[in-house]
Amino acid sequence: MTKFCTLLFMLGLQIISSPTNKGFSQDSLKIDSLTKELNKYGNDTNKVLAYNDLAYEYLGINPEKTYNYAYLALALSVKLEFKKGIANSLYRIGINYYRQGKYLESIQALITAAKNYSVIGHNRGLAATYNAIGNVYFDLNDFDNAFKFQFKALEIQSKNNFKKGVAHSLNNIGNIYNETKNFDKALKFYYDALSLQQQFADSLNIALLYNNIGIIYRNKNNISKALEYYLKSIRIKEATGNKQGISISYGNIGNLYLITKDYPLALEYFTKSLSLAKESGSLGDEKNALEGISKSNANLSRYDKAYLFLLQFNALKDSIFAEKMNKQIIELQAKYESEHKENLINTQKAELEKQDLKINHQRMQVYFLIVGVMLLIVLSGLIFFNYKRKKKDAEIITKEKKRSDDLLLNILPAETAEELKLNGHSLAKRFDMVTVLFADFVGFTAYAETQSPENVVKELDFCFSSFDAMLSKFHIEKIKTIGDSYMCAGGVPIANISSPSDVIRCGIEMRDFIKELKKHKAENEVPFLELRIGIHTGPVVAGIVGVKKFAYDIWGDTVNTASRMESSGVPGKVNISGETYNYIKDLFNCEYRGKIPAKNKGDIDMYFVENL
């Protein structure tokens, strides 16, 4: 029994004494009480298997129960000298720590598990452990080591025809390619993994792959395809009760709605993601959700809430980063702990043989311990200094990048700007359903002759700036202004089917804004302008023109017809074509004007939009 307690202490020391292990009661892990429990049940390897199975079942659901059952299995395995049980228990403990974001503890347990699997020639366990180590390095952004361990796992699995393991490794390698911006390779690995998982009807991993494929399509700016795969993933996860997985997918959908500027929906999904992340104990997912909530509130002008969630995000990010700072000393410390444990065991054996050698050996160990700790302190100081320097450089680069991005977004739509940054050019695209609006001030020339140039520019700037704010509200893209003429379009650069009603609502708001401005000026006997608005729906081609000064523009007969709607209109009215009317006739009250001749277009059905 004394030998058993000593071995148990050596294997569990680094885990039990970890200052970060706040989730478990130290009293429940005392050696004496645990030994009594094991004596009660006897020496049965089947109990080891049962404990490890229970630990596996609670992974991702209850970290405390996972740890407790895995440690019971570990203690009993040591007592029985059951090496496979030892390896399995350490593997589960490592995975549990990984899911909690405790990377140092995770890799220590996993490296020890890999050594045990290698000794007994358990290839399946060894491959799974290499896979898990690769995932830890991935989270630490050490992509060279992540690739190294994932490909080692894939080699073992392929040689032994472990098809499920092959699927897992293909997915993980796809993750690394995605993170290193090689999206085409990432997509190939994901689809290869999905093909294998569908053969097994493995719903959990199929859901994971759907989510990962959605991320690639988001990175490739294919928003509709990304949303399709995210929703496929969520349906499976909801059926299986995978809270952490649902949290991840909700966060990904929240990011999609940030891209499309639908901030209320983005906030809704990030809030759902945060709630589930807290339930599943996933710090990384909780951090991402907090950041998304802060951004959504900021874009909704709720700056107090945005600031509050940003503080929570930064606090959690700093906590996780403190774990990640250990990545450069992980292998050194794991090696040191392994040697320390071996030396302690040898000391116990030597004590039985020669008492005098025990004292010398213990002195030597104290010496090595002091030297090792000093080395770790020096290395940690160097790492911290390097981190502070890099952080300062990164802040400068980020600030300059944001400034250039903001300038570009003032000129081009966000999607087109991103394409231009990635590829150096942007391809023209055809859109089958775009609603174009032209607005023009009637009698502007006469008005300008009675005003100073400064007043004319000030008036146009006031009106056009107000129009710009209205466009953001209805998700409409401003195309350009020419003199006193204002042009915008709905359904570009992101296609949708709501552009006719969106643009008409915006046109009504423009009309009412100018009417109110006219009324105010008339009461004060100040010259005023009146607005004429024309709208038409149809296909266009959209893209960037110019080389030195970029401009996003649209072309086609739809643009010309919309211009005719404006010139054939009446001040204070929103004039629409018959094509647009067919889309919105059930949503707005309209007055049929009849067939009105339009320049170079012949007679066109036209309608005045009165109200909703």
PDB file of C-alpha atoms in Angstrom, residues 290-480:
ATOM      1  CA  LEU A 290     -18.423  39.058 -25.420  1.00  0.00           C
ATOM      2  CA  GLU A 291     -16.484  40.691 -28.243  1.00  0.00           C
ATOM      3  CA  GLY A 292     -19.415  40.236 -30.643  1.00  0.00           C
ATOM      4  CA  ILE A 293     -21.927  41.708 -28.163  1.00  0.00           C
ATOM      5  CA  SER A 294     -19.670  44.731 -27.644  1.00  0.00           C
ATOM      6  CA  LYS A 295     -19.345  45.352 -31.414  1.00  0.00           C
ATOM      7  CA  SER A 296     -23.103  44.923 -31.989  1.00  0.00           C
ATOM      8  CA  ASN A 297     -23.998  47.405 -29.238  1.00  0.00           C
ATOM      9  CA  ALA A 298     -21.441  49.890 -30.572  1.00  0.00           C
ATOM     10  CA  ASN A 299     -22.977  49.745 -34.053  1.00  0.00           C
ATOM     11  CA  LEU A 300     -26.433  50.237 -32.484  1.00  0.00           C
ATOM     12  CA  SER A 301     -25.064  53.361 -30.695  1.00  0.00           C
ATOM     13  CA  ARG A 302     -25.474  51.703 -27.291  1.00  0.00           C
ATOM     14  CA  TYR A 303     -22.039  52.801 -26.221  1.00  0.00           C
ATOM     15  CA  ASP A 304     -22.501  52.231 -22.482  1.00  0.00           C
ATOM     16  CA  LYS A 305     -23.335  48.550 -23.037  1.00  0.00           C
ATOM     17  CA  ALA A 306     -20.618  48.227 -25.672  1.00  0.00           C
ATOM     18  CA  TYR A 307     -18.041  49.517 -23.192  1.00  0.00           C
ATOM     19  CA  LEU A 308     -19.288  47.218 -20.408  1.00  0.00           C
ATOM     20  CA  PHE A 309     -18.983  44.087 -22.556  1.00  0.00           C
ATOM     21  CA  LEU A 310     -15.629  45.255 -23.936  1.00  0.00           C
ATOM     22  CA  LEU A 311     -14.280  45.376 -20.370  1.00  0.00           C
ATOM     23  CA  GLN A 312     -15.486  41.808 -19.772  1.00  0.00           C
ATOM     24  CA  PHE A 313     -13.958  40.692 -23.078  1.00  0.00           C
ATOM     25  CA  ASN A 314     -10.559  42.240 -22.271  1.00  0.00           C
ATOM     26  CA  ALA A 315     -10.507  40.705 -18.798  1.00  0.00           C
ATOM     27  CA  LEU A 316     -11.219  37.236 -20.177  1.00  0.00           C
ATOM     28  CA  LYS A 317      -8.790  37.693 -23.076  1.00  0.00           C
ATOM     29  CA  ASP A 318      -5.982  38.648 -20.690  1.00  0.00           C
ATOM     30  CA  SER A 319      -6.745  35.589 -18.547  1.00  0.00           C
ATOM     31  CA  ILE A 320      -6.559  33.254 -21.531  1.00  0.00           C
ATOM     32  CA  PHE A 321      -3.433  34.967 -22.843  1.00  0.00           C
ATOM     33  CA  ALA A 322      -1.699  34.314 -19.522  1.00  0.00           C
ATOM     34  CA  GLU A 323      -2.203  30.608 -20.232  1.00  0.00           C
ATOM     35  CA  LYS A 324      -0.903  30.971 -23.782  1.00  0.00           C
ATOM     36  CA  MET A 325       2.296  32.682 -22.635  1.00  0.00           C
ATOM     37  CA  ASN A 326       3.411  29.301 -21.327  1.00  0.00           C
ATOM     38  CA  LYS A 327       3.644  27.762 -24.813  1.00  0.00           C
ATOM     39  CA  GLN A 328       7.400  28.382 -25.134  1.00  0.00           C
ATOM     40  CA  ILE A 329       8.130  26.583 -21.849  1.00  0.00           C
ATOM     41  CA  ILE A 330       5.602  23.748 -22.169  1.00  0.00           C
ATOM     42  CA  GLU A 331       8.010  21.142 -23.541  1.00  0.00           C
ATOM     43  CA  LEU A 332      10.785  22.143 -21.143  1.00  0.00           C
ATOM     44  CA  GLN A 333       8.500  21.950 -18.107  1.00  0.00           C
ATOM     45  CA  ALA A 334       6.900  18.672 -19.229  1.00  0.00           C
ATOM     46  CA  LYS A 335      10.374  17.164 -19.624  1.00  0.00           C
ATOM     47  CA  TYR A 336      11.430  18.528 -16.254  1.00  0.00           C
ATOM     48  CA  GLU A 337       8.338  17.137 -14.486  1.00  0.00           C
ATOM     49  CA  SER A 338       8.864  13.733 -16.129  1.00  0.00           C
ATOM     50  CA  GLU A 339      12.501  13.605 -15.031  1.00  0.00           C
ATOM     51  CA  HIS A 340      11.543  14.848 -11.570  1.00  0.00           C
ATOM     52  CA  LYS A 341       8.979  12.065 -11.173  1.00  0.00           C
ATOM     53  CA  GLU A 342      11.482   9.431 -12.386  1.00  0.00           C
ATOM     54  CA  ASN A 343      14.137  10.677  -9.988  1.00  0.00           C
ATOM     55  CA  LEU A 344      11.717  10.532  -7.064  1.00  0.00           C
ATOM     56  CA  ILE A 345      10.782   6.936  -7.871  1.00  0.00           C
ATOM     57  CA  ASN A 346      14.457   5.972  -8.204  1.00  0.00           C
ATOM     58  CA  THR A 347      15.093   7.642  -4.866  1.00  0.00           C
ATOM     59  CA  GLN A 348      12.456   5.448  -3.241  1.00  0.00           C
ATOM     60  CA  LYS A 349      14.083   2.326  -4.686  1.00  0.00           C
ATOM     61  CA  ALA A 350      17.548   3.456  -3.676  1.00  0.00           C
ATOM     62  CA  GLU A 351      16.326   4.060  -0.120  1.00  0.00           C
ATOM     63  CA  LEU A 352      15.458   0.385   0.186  1.00  0.00           C
ATOM     64  CA  GLU A 353      18.954  -0.594  -0.992  1.00  0.00           C
ATOM     65  CA  LYS A 354      21.287   2.037   0.419  1.00  0.00           C
ATOM     66  CA  GLN A 355      20.145   4.645   2.916  1.00  0.00           C
ATOM     67  CA  ASP A 356      23.250   6.812   2.562  1.00  0.00           C
ATOM     68  CA  LEU A 357      22.732   7.275  -1.243  1.00  0.00           C
ATOM     69  CA  LYS A 358      19.243   8.572  -0.623  1.00  0.00           C
ATOM     70  CA  ILE A 359      20.528  11.724   1.149  1.00  0.00           C
ATOM     71  CA  ASN A 360      23.002  12.549  -1.655  1.00  0.00           C
ATOM     72  CA  HIS A 361      20.392  11.955  -4.308  1.00  0.00           C
ATOM     73  CA  GLN A 362      17.899  14.212  -2.566  1.00  0.00           C
ATOM     74  CA  ARG A 363      20.475  17.002  -2.330  1.00  0.00           C
ATOM     75  CA  MET A 364      21.155  16.680  -6.050  1.00  0.00           C
ATOM     76  CA  GLN A 365      17.457  16.911  -6.793  1.00  0.00           C
ATOM     77  CA  VAL A 366      17.105  20.091  -4.747  1.00  0.00           C
ATOM     78  CA  TYR A 367      19.998  21.563  -6.719  1.00  0.00           C
ATOM     79  CA  PHE A 368      18.409  20.680 -10.062  1.00  0.00           C
ATOM     80  CA  LEU A 369      15.066  22.014  -8.881  1.00  0.00           C
ATOM     81  CA  ILE A 370      16.582  25.400  -7.935  1.00  0.00           C
ATOM     82  CA  VAL A 371      18.459  25.639 -11.252  1.00  0.00           C
ATOM     83  CA  GLY A 372      15.338  24.638 -13.177  1.00  0.00           C
ATOM     84  CA  VAL A 373      13.150  27.209 -11.427  1.00  0.00           C
ATOM     85  CA  MET A 374      15.740  29.939 -12.021  1.00  0.00           C
ATOM     86  CA  LEU A 375      15.880  29.046 -15.717  1.00  0.00           C
ATOM     87  CA  LEU A 376      12.103  29.165 -15.938  1.00  0.00           C
ATOM     88  CA  ILE A 377      11.986  32.573 -14.249  1.00  0.00           C
ATOM     89  CA  VAL A 378      14.603  34.002 -16.650  1.00  0.00           C
ATOM     90  CA  LEU A 379      12.860  32.479 -19.664  1.00  0.00           C
ATOM     91  CA  SER A 380       9.474  33.784 -18.513  1.00  0.00           C
ATOM     92  CA  GLY A 381      10.952  37.286 -18.141  1.00  0.00           C
ATOM     93  CA  LEU A 382      12.341  37.177 -21.678  1.00  0.00           C
ATOM     94  CA  ILE A 383       9.003  35.968 -23.031  1.00  0.00           C
ATOM     95  CA  PHE A 384       7.113  38.724 -21.230  1.00  0.00           C
ATOM     96  CA  PHE A 385       9.495  41.449 -22.482  1.00  0.00           C
ATOM     97  CA  ASN A 386       9.193  40.154 -26.042  1.00  0.00           C
ATOM     98  CA  TYR A 387       5.416  40.030 -25.725  1.00  0.00           C
ATOM     99  CA  LYS A 388       5.205  43.681 -24.555  1.00  0.00           C
ATOM    100  CA  ARG A 389       7.369  44.819 -27.469  1.00  0.00           C
ATOM    101  CA  LYS A 390       5.354  42.875 -30.024  1.00  0.00           C
ATOM    102  CA  LYS A 391       2.086  44.087 -28.513  1.00  0.00           C
ATOM    103  CA  LYS A 392       3.178  47.710 -28.899  1.00  0.00           C
ATOM    104  CA  ASP A 393       4.220  47.147 -32.531  1.00  0.00           C
ATOM    105  CA  ALA A 394       0.931  45.363 -33.233  1.00  0.00           C
ATOM    106  CA  GLU A 395      -1.084  48.259 -31.791  1.00  0.00           C
ATOM    107  CA  ILE A 396       0.666  50.722 -34.112  1.00  0.00           C
ATOM    108  CA  ILE A 397       0.099  48.500 -37.143  1.00  0.00           C
ATOM    109  CA  THR A 398      -3.553  47.921 -36.194  1.00  0.00           C
ATOM    110  CA  LYS A 399      -4.171  51.660 -35.796  1.00  0.00           C
ATOM    111  CA  GLU A 400      -2.691  52.472 -39.221  1.00  0.00           C
ATOM    112  CA  LYS A 401      -4.565  49.595 -40.848  1.00  0.00           C
ATOM    113  CA  LYS A 402      -7.867  50.794 -39.372  1.00  0.00           C
ATOM    114  CA  ARG A 403      -7.228  54.291 -40.699  1.00  0.00           C
ATOM    115  CA  SER A 404      -6.615  53.010 -44.243  1.00  0.00           C
ATOM    116  CA  ASP A 405      -9.602  50.630 -44.031  1.00  0.00           C
ATOM    117  CA  ASP A 406     -11.910  53.455 -42.918  1.00  0.00           C
ATOM    118  CA  LEU A 407     -10.792  55.581 -45.869  1.00  0.00           C
ATOM    119  CA  LEU A 408     -11.410  52.716 -48.295  1.00  0.00           C
ATOM    120  CA  LEU A 409     -14.885  52.041 -46.838  1.00  0.00           C
ATOM    121  CA  ASN A 410     -15.818  55.679 -47.438  1.00  0.00           C
ATOM    122  CA  ILE A 411     -15.269  55.050 -51.148  1.00  0.00           C
ATOM    123  CA  LEU A 412     -16.366  51.455 -51.729  1.00  0.00           C
ATOM    124  CA  PRO A 413     -18.871  48.954 -50.267  1.00  0.00           C
ATOM    125  CA  ALA A 414     -17.371  46.757 -47.551  1.00  0.00           C
ATOM    126  CA  GLU A 415     -17.585  43.545 -49.609  1.00  0.00           C
ATOM    127  CA  THR A 416     -15.942  45.156 -52.656  1.00  0.00           C
ATOM    128  CA  ALA A 417     -13.249  46.757 -50.513  1.00  0.00           C
ATOM    129  CA  GLU A 418     -12.403  43.376 -48.946  1.00  0.00           C
ATOM    130  CA  GLU A 419     -12.196  41.750 -52.382  1.00  0.00           C
ATOM    131  CA  LEU A 420      -9.908  44.527 -53.587  1.00  0.00           C
ATOM    132  CA  LYS A 421      -7.599  44.103 -50.556  1.00  0.00           C
ATOM    133  CA  LEU A 422      -7.398  40.329 -50.972  1.00  0.00           C
ATOM    134  CA  ASN A 423      -6.980  40.122 -54.759  1.00  0.00           C
ATOM    135  CA  GLY A 424      -5.742  43.551 -55.845  1.00  0.00           C
ATOM    136  CA  HIS A 425      -8.786  43.876 -58.123  1.00  0.00           C
ATOM    137  CA  SER A 426     -12.558  43.426 -58.096  1.00  0.00           C
ATOM    138  CA  LEU A 427     -14.547  41.652 -60.818  1.00  0.00           C
ATOM    139  CA  ALA A 428     -17.710  43.202 -62.225  1.00  0.00           C
ATOM    140  CA  LYS A 429     -20.841  41.265 -61.241  1.00  0.00           C
ATOM    141  CA  ARG A 430     -24.349  40.985 -62.677  1.00  0.00           C
ATOM    142  CA  PHE A 431     -27.308  41.433 -60.334  1.00  0.00           C
ATOM    143  CA  ASP A 432     -30.746  40.384 -61.622  1.00  0.00           C
ATOM    144  CA  MET A 433     -32.867  42.381 -59.189  1.00  0.00           C
ATOM    145  CA  VAL A 434     -31.641  45.867 -58.251  1.00  0.00           C
ATOM    146  CA  THR A 435     -33.825  48.866 -57.390  1.00  0.00           C
ATOM    147  CA  VAL A 436     -32.309  52.206 -58.482  1.00  0.00           C
ATOM    148  CA  LEU A 437     -33.357  55.603 -57.070  1.00  0.00           C
ATOM    149  CA  PHE A 438     -32.626  59.010 -58.607  1.00  0.00           C
ATOM    150  CA  ALA A 439     -33.390  62.182 -56.644  1.00  0.00           C
ATOM    151  CA  ASP A 440     -33.021  65.658 -58.134  1.00  0.00           C
ATOM    152  CA  PHE A 441     -33.718  69.153 -56.807  1.00  0.00           C
ATOM    153  CA  VAL A 442     -36.199  71.054 -59.032  1.00  0.00           C
ATOM    154  CA  GLY A 443     -35.153  74.580 -59.962  1.00  0.00           C
ATOM    155  CA  PHE A 444     -31.702  74.172 -58.493  1.00  0.00           C
ATOM    156  CA  THR A 445     -30.013  76.397 -61.091  1.00  0.00           C
ATOM    157  CA  ALA A 446     -32.303  79.333 -60.321  1.00  0.00           C
ATOM    158  CA  TYR A 447     -31.888  78.749 -56.591  1.00  0.00           C
ATOM    159  CA  ALA A 448     -28.081  78.697 -56.886  1.00  0.00           C
ATOM    160  CA  GLU A 449     -28.059  82.039 -58.696  1.00  0.00           C
ATOM    161  CA  THR A 450     -29.708  83.705 -55.680  1.00  0.00           C
ATOM    162  CA  GLN A 451     -27.359  82.214 -53.094  1.00  0.00           C
ATOM    163  CA  SER A 452     -23.674  82.480 -52.268  1.00  0.00           C
ATOM    164  CA  PRO A 453     -21.485  79.496 -53.290  1.00  0.00           C
ATOM    165  CA  GLU A 454     -20.921  78.721 -49.607  1.00  0.00           C
ATOM    166  CA  ASN A 455     -24.671  78.546 -48.895  1.00  0.00           C
ATOM    167  CA  VAL A 456     -25.307  76.349 -51.949  1.00  0.00           C
ATOM    168  CA  VAL A 457     -22.637  73.836 -50.906  1.00  0.00           C
ATOM    169  CA  LYS A 458     -23.816  73.944 -47.279  1.00  0.00           C
ATOM    170  CA  GLU A 459     -27.426  73.217 -48.319  1.00  0.00           C
ATOM    171  CA  LEU A 460     -26.445  70.296 -50.568  1.00  0.00           C
ATOM    172  CA  ASP A 461     -24.152  68.869 -47.889  1.00  0.00           C
ATOM    173  CA  PHE A 462     -26.930  69.037 -45.285  1.00  0.00           C
ATOM    174  CA  CYS A 463     -29.473  67.314 -47.539  1.00  0.00           C
ATOM    175  CA  PHE A 464     -27.115  64.657 -48.932  1.00  0.00           C
ATOM    176  CA  SER A 465     -25.686  63.848 -45.485  1.00  0.00           C
ATOM    177  CA  SER A 466     -29.239  63.293 -44.249  1.00  0.00           C
ATOM    178  CA  PHE A 467     -29.910  61.042 -47.249  1.00  0.00           C
ATOM    179  CA  ASP A 468     -26.724  59.052 -46.440  1.00  0.00           C
ATOM    180  CA  ALA A 469     -28.017  58.333 -42.929  1.00  0.00           C
ATOM    181  CA  MET A 470     -31.315  57.108 -44.382  1.00  0.00           C
ATOM    182  CA  LEU A 471     -29.471  54.706 -46.715  1.00  0.00           C
ATOM    183  CA  SER A 472     -27.713  53.052 -43.743  1.00  0.00           C
ATOM    184  CA  LYS A 473     -31.061  52.535 -42.051  1.00  0.00           C
ATOM    185  CA  PHE A 474     -32.497  50.673 -45.071  1.00  0.00           C
ATOM    186  CA  HIS A 475     -29.246  48.840 -46.119  1.00  0.00           C
ATOM    187  CA  ILE A 476     -29.027  50.729 -49.429  1.00  0.00           C
ATOM    188  CA  GLU A 477     -25.760  51.509 -51.266  1.00  0.00           C
ATOM    189  CA  LYS A 478     -24.954  55.093 -52.278  1.00  0.00           C
ATOM    190  CA  ILE A 479     -23.631  55.151 -55.861  1.00  0.00           C
ATOM    191  CA  LYS A 480     -22.770  58.792 -56.529  1.00  0.00           C
TER     192      LYS A 480
END
